[in-house]
């Protein structure tokens, strides 16, 4: 068995030399586009950004795609304002009336012209909230596909959440929790709590199936912002099976119960206090995390105190999570590229129902491998589940943090190699490999949740594995391999 140092150096010799023209865009061009955006001139901003895309390098492209997506979101808001009169007609007129037909025709014509000029996806939605213009998700999708690990993605994800809630408020709760799982340390957490209360107050959201996720979110928010007005609206029940009524007095029908210590979210407060026994207090309309709603007397409410939530209840979040469900063609997973000189036919998938497993079946005379852009960082976690059917020296994953510098996990038929550390293992069985660096100078490897090495150093990689991002299923010439990968996750 040849050592990794020999294999990697051989890759340098075997690399394919390619000449390509490099284009540079001037700083002034991009700054002009950003200035258009900041001046709320969104059409010239998008027009300029579209022109710059073919000329830009990767770092510039990230900023270009980001501002283009944000400009599209802002333009949608502007179009709604500019077409307010026509949108009102869509709300107030019958769908078959001449007024409705004419208003819809005028708006649709304007939107179609803008789409044609900018390559955008604005649409007229006449049946939603009386009529609105939405769009911009096409540009968002292009950014999210190209720059999966970008810190800029959080801003765009939040704007997508705002648009989704505006279009379908009933889906607010799930969207809020999905966003929070993707960005648990988000500075938008106050906005998320505001959205949550608004969705509950208008009665369009149910918390019944999301109580655990909500408890994590509420605990995090209350611990970070104990003096927030929203924190004061998070309460706990101080009695056993306290009645929830349909009106704010004791004569109201009982519509549910609240248990001692149960979290209750305040949706409404009575105008006046009521005397019941020796207590005078307000009535509060509340919603429990299990979905019960009704009025409760203030005597039975305590302030909420943030508590730690069991880690077993908290779902781990990933910036990048690939289960290979989508494929551009039968040999290319969506959002992945084949490395230089690779045989595309060596990559494929095994389908089982709706799930897919990526495979590599690379003969000795071929090279195979996949790459995807990812904003890699010094502190990280990357995880993959795989098994080796035959062959040797297959790089399951390479996490590249800088040019030709990073970490790798290589599979053999009876061991693995992680950055030069050899560990005996039956790789023909499915194993989950997790490599992470949370502090210090070393990364650590766990296999199926068990510690395997805590002293993994960053190493130099060959030129063919030089781009910052993630590589997977890499098998070089002379190293035949047959293997399967169930998923890859990173953050």
XYZ file of C-alpha atoms in Angstrom:
491
model
C 0.000 0.000 0.000
C 1.481 3.321 -0.986
C 1.522 6.133 1.600
C -0.629 9.226 1.164
C 2.415 11.444 0.580
C 3.347 9.397 -2.495
C -0.210 9.360 -3.819
C -0.707 13.091 -3.379
C 2.625 13.973 -4.968
C 1.752 11.751 -7.910
C -1.428 13.736 -8.388
C 0.654 16.858 -8.953
C 2.578 15.175 -11.745
C -0.597 13.747 -13.263
C -2.489 17.067 -13.145
C -3.901 18.397 -16.378
C -2.481 21.721 -17.492
C -5.128 24.076 -18.796
C -4.898 27.592 -20.141
C -7.829 29.916 -19.553
C -8.417 33.598 -19.914
C -8.801 35.478 -16.639
C -11.062 38.494 -16.587
C -11.087 41.202 -13.991
C -13.795 43.703 -13.298
C -13.014 47.136 -12.040
C -13.857 48.070 -8.474
C -15.746 51.065 -9.814
C -18.116 48.808 -11.791
C -19.179 46.823 -8.750
C -19.313 49.913 -6.573
C -21.597 51.564 -9.153
C -23.968 48.600 -8.928
C -23.943 48.715 -5.117
C -24.558 52.468 -5.221
C -27.573 51.893 -7.481
C -28.840 49.375 -4.914
C -28.339 51.732 -1.976
C -30.036 54.563 -3.902
C -33.034 52.242 -4.474
C -32.427 52.182 -8.240
C -32.918 48.446 -8.414
C -33.383 47.927 -12.150
C -30.044 49.562 -13.124
C -28.441 47.745 -10.186
C -29.554 44.332 -11.483
C -28.749 45.311 -15.065
C -25.171 46.225 -14.052
C -24.719 43.115 -11.916
C -25.917 40.885 -14.772
C -23.317 42.467 -17.029
C -20.526 41.833 -14.504
C -21.247 38.125 -13.914
C -19.374 36.749 -16.988
C -16.315 38.870 -16.140
C -15.942 38.239 -12.434
C -13.859 35.819 -10.386
C -15.242 33.699 -7.546
C -14.831 36.221 -4.708
C -16.397 39.003 -6.786
C -19.174 36.679 -7.958
C -20.275 36.034 -4.379
C -20.886 39.735 -3.825
C -22.483 40.192 -7.257
C -24.978 37.344 -6.798
C -25.732 38.539 -3.259
C -26.576 42.100 -4.262
C -28.541 40.894 -7.274
C -30.764 38.721 -5.055
C -31.297 41.552 -2.569
C -32.022 44.034 -5.343
C -34.671 41.683 -6.746
C -36.365 41.457 -3.347
C -36.388 45.238 -3.003
C -37.629 45.655 -6.559
C -40.604 43.396 -5.795
C -41.578 45.724 -2.938
C -41.171 48.755 -5.186
C -43.339 47.195 -7.892
C -46.088 46.567 -5.352
C -46.001 50.237 -4.362
C -45.933 51.491 -7.949
C -48.856 49.262 -8.934
C -50.878 49.800 -5.755
C -53.947 51.145 -7.600
C -54.138 48.156 -9.934
C -53.572 45.728 -7.060
C -56.459 47.319 -5.158
C -58.659 46.655 -8.197
C -57.647 42.982 -8.038
C -58.790 42.934 -4.433
C -62.021 44.858 -4.814
C -63.295 43.625 -8.195
C -64.782 40.326 -9.228
C -62.374 38.107 -11.144
C -64.523 38.160 -14.287
C -65.128 41.925 -14.334
C -63.622 44.195 -17.046
C -61.879 46.263 -14.347
C -60.177 43.170 -12.927
C -59.143 41.897 -16.359
C -57.682 45.267 -17.388
C -55.772 45.745 -14.118
C -54.309 42.229 -14.312
C -53.330 42.775 -17.958
C -51.521 46.049 -17.189
C -49.591 44.647 -14.239
C -48.704 41.430 -16.061
C -47.420 43.364 -19.062
C -45.184 45.544 -16.879
C -43.837 42.565 -14.950
C -43.204 40.582 -18.152
C -41.145 43.432 -19.617
C -39.017 43.637 -16.475
C -38.490 39.876 -16.439
C -37.446 39.944 -20.081
C -34.922 42.722 -19.489
C -33.413 41.398 -16.234
C -33.840 37.628 -16.557
C -35.938 37.733 -13.371
C -38.931 35.737 -12.127
C -41.437 38.316 -10.880
C -45.019 37.079 -10.908
C -48.449 38.565 -10.257
C -50.409 36.718 -7.564
C -53.961 38.097 -7.787
C -55.481 35.807 -5.181
C -53.081 36.431 -2.286
C -53.941 39.210 0.152
C -55.922 40.917 -2.595
C -53.091 40.850 -5.105
C -49.333 41.262 -4.932
C -46.194 41.021 -7.027
C -43.618 38.527 -5.845
C -40.353 37.176 -7.173
C -36.615 37.192 -6.749
C -36.368 33.553 -5.696
C -34.608 32.679 -8.960
C -31.682 34.958 -8.095
C -31.715 33.694 -4.512
C -31.571 30.094 -5.744
C -28.576 30.830 -7.947
C -26.729 32.387 -4.998
C -27.629 29.536 -2.615
C -26.484 26.912 -5.133
C -23.140 28.551 -5.858
C -22.256 29.777 -2.365
C -23.722 27.244 0.049
C -21.512 28.105 3.022
C -21.508 31.865 2.543
C -22.158 33.988 5.650
C -24.160 36.274 3.331
C -26.735 33.516 2.847
C -28.354 34.279 6.210
C -29.546 37.722 5.039
C -31.054 36.235 1.905
C -32.638 33.342 3.808
C -34.351 35.846 6.082
C -35.709 37.804 3.134
C -36.974 34.539 1.628
C -38.708 33.812 4.939
C -40.365 37.241 4.881
C -41.628 36.627 1.356
C -42.910 33.163 2.207
C -44.854 34.449 5.206
C -46.334 37.307 3.176
C -47.534 34.771 0.635
C -48.742 32.109 3.096
C -48.949 33.167 6.733
C -50.189 29.732 7.767
C -46.728 28.353 6.961
C -44.990 30.946 9.147
C -44.162 28.658 12.055
C -42.434 25.988 9.987
C -40.502 28.628 8.055
C -39.367 30.321 11.271
C -38.121 27.061 12.751
C -36.398 25.997 9.528
C -34.586 29.329 9.426
C -33.586 29.049 13.088
C -32.259 25.509 12.623
C -30.075 26.755 9.760
C -28.907 29.854 11.667
C -29.120 29.126 15.424
C -26.960 32.110 16.415
C -28.850 34.512 14.162
C -29.072 38.229 14.958
C -32.563 38.050 13.445
C -33.895 36.139 16.452
C -36.006 39.087 17.684
C -37.594 39.298 14.232
C -38.341 35.579 14.381
C -40.082 35.954 17.752
C -42.110 38.897 16.417
C -43.151 36.808 13.403
C -44.115 33.945 15.717
C -46.403 36.091 17.867
C -47.993 37.744 14.828
C -48.727 34.359 13.259
C -50.299 33.105 16.497
C -52.292 36.287 17.075
C -53.996 36.120 13.697
C -54.775 32.460 14.272
C -53.061 31.121 11.155
C -50.353 29.025 12.822
C -50.455 25.930 15.016
C -47.675 25.022 17.430
C -48.862 21.499 18.143
C -46.255 19.596 16.132
C -43.325 21.950 16.780
C -43.206 22.287 20.570
C -39.612 21.093 20.984
C -38.210 23.412 18.320
C -40.198 26.321 19.759
C -38.919 25.650 23.268
C -35.332 25.798 22.011
C -36.033 29.063 20.170
C -37.850 30.674 23.123
C -35.178 29.649 25.623
C -32.434 31.053 23.436
C -34.276 34.321 22.872
C -35.222 34.840 26.527
C -31.675 34.151 27.711
C -30.225 36.628 25.201
C -32.854 39.348 25.678
C -34.381 39.034 29.166
C -35.606 42.680 29.114
C -37.383 42.416 25.742
C -41.146 43.106 25.711
C -41.537 39.777 23.907
C -39.807 37.950 26.769
C -42.453 39.362 29.129
C -45.084 37.781 26.843
C -43.602 34.328 27.391
C -45.194 32.925 30.556
C -45.499 29.673 32.490
C -48.573 28.190 34.161
C -48.516 28.131 37.987
C -51.383 25.709 38.622
C -52.464 22.161 37.809
C -54.898 21.749 34.898
C -55.900 25.393 34.882
C -58.941 26.101 32.714
C -58.585 27.912 29.403
C -61.852 29.635 28.459
C -63.308 31.049 25.276
C -63.926 34.471 26.872
C -62.218 36.577 29.533
C -64.448 35.748 32.502
C -65.338 32.753 34.624
C -68.571 32.249 32.732
C -66.716 31.424 29.517
C -66.780 27.868 28.209
C -63.727 25.743 29.003
C -61.844 25.074 25.750
C -58.687 23.506 27.168
C -56.315 23.230 30.092
C -52.796 24.308 30.998
C -50.510 22.203 33.181
C -48.160 23.386 35.905
C -44.914 24.760 34.426
C -46.229 24.689 30.861
C -44.994 27.490 28.576
C -47.774 29.842 27.458
C -47.447 32.624 24.898
C -49.459 35.758 25.584
C -51.518 36.796 22.557
C -53.894 39.318 24.114
C -54.632 41.078 27.426
C -58.053 42.137 28.734
C -58.814 45.857 28.923
C -59.716 45.761 32.626
C -58.830 43.745 35.694
C -61.234 41.334 37.364
C -61.612 40.464 41.035
C -61.729 36.711 41.643
C -61.588 35.708 45.305
C -58.827 37.697 46.953
C -56.993 38.385 43.644
C -57.483 41.226 41.168
C -55.722 40.682 37.849
C -56.088 40.800 34.081
C -57.191 37.946 31.848
C -54.787 36.822 29.125
C -55.446 34.996 25.889
C -52.630 32.483 25.521
C -51.385 29.687 23.294
C -49.541 26.685 24.673
C -46.730 25.048 22.720
C -48.915 21.969 22.292
C -51.555 24.042 20.477
C -54.178 24.744 23.177
C -55.562 28.315 23.178
C -57.872 30.273 25.407
C -58.227 32.899 28.160
C -56.522 32.337 31.518
C -56.712 34.422 34.684
C -53.448 36.270 35.445
C -53.165 34.705 38.889
C -52.081 31.484 37.223
C -49.243 32.987 35.172
C -45.583 33.316 36.164
C -42.746 35.101 34.332
C -40.746 32.823 32.086
C -37.226 31.894 33.129
C -34.966 30.563 30.403
C -33.760 27.050 31.088
C -31.352 24.775 29.329
C -33.036 22.462 26.837
C -31.806 18.895 26.632
C -29.278 18.498 23.837
C -31.107 15.353 22.753
C -34.094 17.562 21.889
C -32.110 20.112 19.894
C -31.551 19.328 16.219
C -28.054 19.949 14.910
C -27.948 22.511 12.120
C -25.741 22.442 9.028
C -24.927 25.127 6.472
C -24.460 22.416 3.839
C -26.415 19.157 3.865
C -26.252 16.858 0.845
C -28.347 13.684 0.645
C -27.954 13.413 -3.138
C -31.695 13.694 -3.750
C -31.222 15.846 -6.873
C -29.079 15.126 -9.925
C -28.291 17.331 -12.933
C -27.883 14.134 -14.944
C -27.310 10.475 -14.108
C -23.622 11.135 -13.336
C -23.733 14.571 -11.679
C -25.369 15.444 -8.331
C -27.000 18.884 -8.385
C -24.652 21.721 -7.333
C -21.550 19.517 -7.750
C -18.869 19.564 -10.444
C -16.574 16.819 -11.649
C -12.916 17.559 -10.961
C -10.494 18.228 -13.827
C -9.849 15.209 -15.985
C -12.469 13.088 -14.232
C -14.466 10.350 -15.911
C -18.062 11.415 -15.343
C -19.385 7.929 -16.005
C -17.562 6.655 -12.894
C -20.036 8.574 -10.690
C -23.648 7.480 -10.365
C -26.339 6.727 -7.843
C -28.454 3.954 -6.402
C -32.104 4.914 -5.942
C -34.290 3.455 -3.219
C -37.721 5.069 -3.200
C -37.209 8.828 -2.872
C -33.661 8.509 -1.496
C -30.439 8.211 -3.495
C -26.945 7.034 -2.601
C -24.010 8.439 -4.563
C -21.599 5.847 -5.946
C -18.146 5.737 -7.483
C -17.063 2.808 -9.666
C -13.738 3.991 -10.998
C -11.449 1.627 -12.973
C -7.672 1.813 -12.603
C -7.168 3.791 -15.826
C -9.693 6.498 -14.884
C -9.855 9.409 -12.445
C -13.109 10.284 -10.643
C -14.189 12.896 -8.124
C -16.689 15.609 -7.231
C -16.245 19.174 -6.002
C -18.625 21.818 -4.643
C -17.959 25.380 -3.545
C -18.303 25.938 0.185
C -17.149 28.840 2.349
C -14.757 26.781 4.491
C -13.499 28.190 7.799
C -10.823 27.487 10.414
C -13.395 26.102 12.852
C -15.712 23.579 11.217
C -17.510 20.247 11.300
C -17.915 17.911 8.337
C -19.658 14.540 8.421
C -20.243 11.774 5.904
C -21.658 8.235 5.886
C -20.030 5.779 3.482
C -18.807 2.270 2.817
C -16.049 0.840 0.627
C -17.023 -2.118 -1.552
C -13.598 -2.675 -3.097
C -10.393 -0.882 -4.067
C -8.155 1.410 -2.061
C -7.055 4.980 -1.426
C -10.412 6.617 -2.092
C -10.636 10.123 -0.643
C -14.119 10.117 0.846
C -13.930 13.808 1.602
C -11.451 16.662 1.495
C -12.239 19.891 3.340
C -10.076 22.594 1.752
C -9.703 25.749 3.851
C -7.174 27.580 1.636
C -5.253 26.945 -1.590
C -3.874 23.377 -1.282
C -4.405 23.313 2.476
C -6.998 21.404 4.469
C -8.092 17.992 5.749
C -8.966 14.666 4.164
C -10.411 11.265 5.071
C -9.198 8.421 2.845
C -10.718 4.924 2.772
C -8.843 1.674 2.145
C -10.202 -1.868 2.266
C -9.066 -2.444 5.874
C -8.258 1.012 7.284
C -8.735 4.735 6.919
C -6.182 7.531 6.630
C -7.044 10.925 8.119
C -4.348 13.493 7.275
C -1.584 10.884 7.575
C -2.976 9.050 10.627
C -3.754 5.418 9.797
C -6.638 3.750 11.700
C -7.577 0.053 11.204
C -11.257 -0.321 10.248
C -13.564 -2.608 8.295
C -14.607 -0.024 5.706
C -16.852 -2.503 3.876
C -19.477 -1.732 6.531
C -21.392 1.553 6.692
C -19.707 4.068 9.013
C -20.356 7.731 9.808
C -17.149 9.778 9.780
C -17.128 13.154 11.529
C -14.163 15.502 11.360
C -14.405 18.747 13.331
C -12.262 21.527 14.724
C -13.940 23.635 17.404
C -10.847 25.125 19.067
C -7.082 24.815 19.291
C -4.666 23.657 16.605
C -6.057 20.179 15.960
C -9.198 18.654 14.471
C -10.695 15.461 15.872
C -12.185 12.472 14.141
C -15.048 10.347 15.407
C -16.341 7.188 13.736
C -19.937 6.229 14.481
C -19.856 8.665 17.399
C -16.744 7.090 18.981
C -13.463 9.080 19.275
C -10.859 7.878 16.763
C -8.218 10.627 16.846
C -7.978 13.986 18.589
C -4.712 15.130 16.990
C -5.564 15.676 13.319
C -3.381 18.368 11.755
C -4.122 20.409 8.656
C -1.980 19.224 5.739
C -0.884 20.347 2.295
C -2.984 18.961 -0.536
C -2.179 18.408 -4.228
C -2.993 20.999 -6.847
C -5.953 18.997 -8.095
C -7.584 19.408 -4.656
C -6.692 23.068 -4.356
C -9.982 24.974 -4.572
C -11.596 26.076 -1.355
C -14.628 23.893 -0.737
C -15.547 20.215 -0.461
C -14.326 17.241 -2.499
C -15.825 13.759 -2.355
C -15.416 10.317 -3.960
C -11.964 11.175 -5.339
C -10.131 8.262 -6.923
C -7.023 8.900 -8.982
C -5.635 6.911 -11.898
C -4.043 3.686 -10.743
C -6.323 3.567 -7.700
C -9.531 1.715 -8.658
C -12.390 2.163 -6.190
C -15.967 1.068 -5.684
C -17.763 2.903 -2.859
C -21.077 4.457 -1.763
C -21.882 7.662 0.118
C -25.205 8.271 1.859
C -24.717 11.940 2.818
C -22.236 14.770 3.378
C -22.828 17.618 5.849
C -20.710 20.635 6.733
C -20.741 23.854 8.687
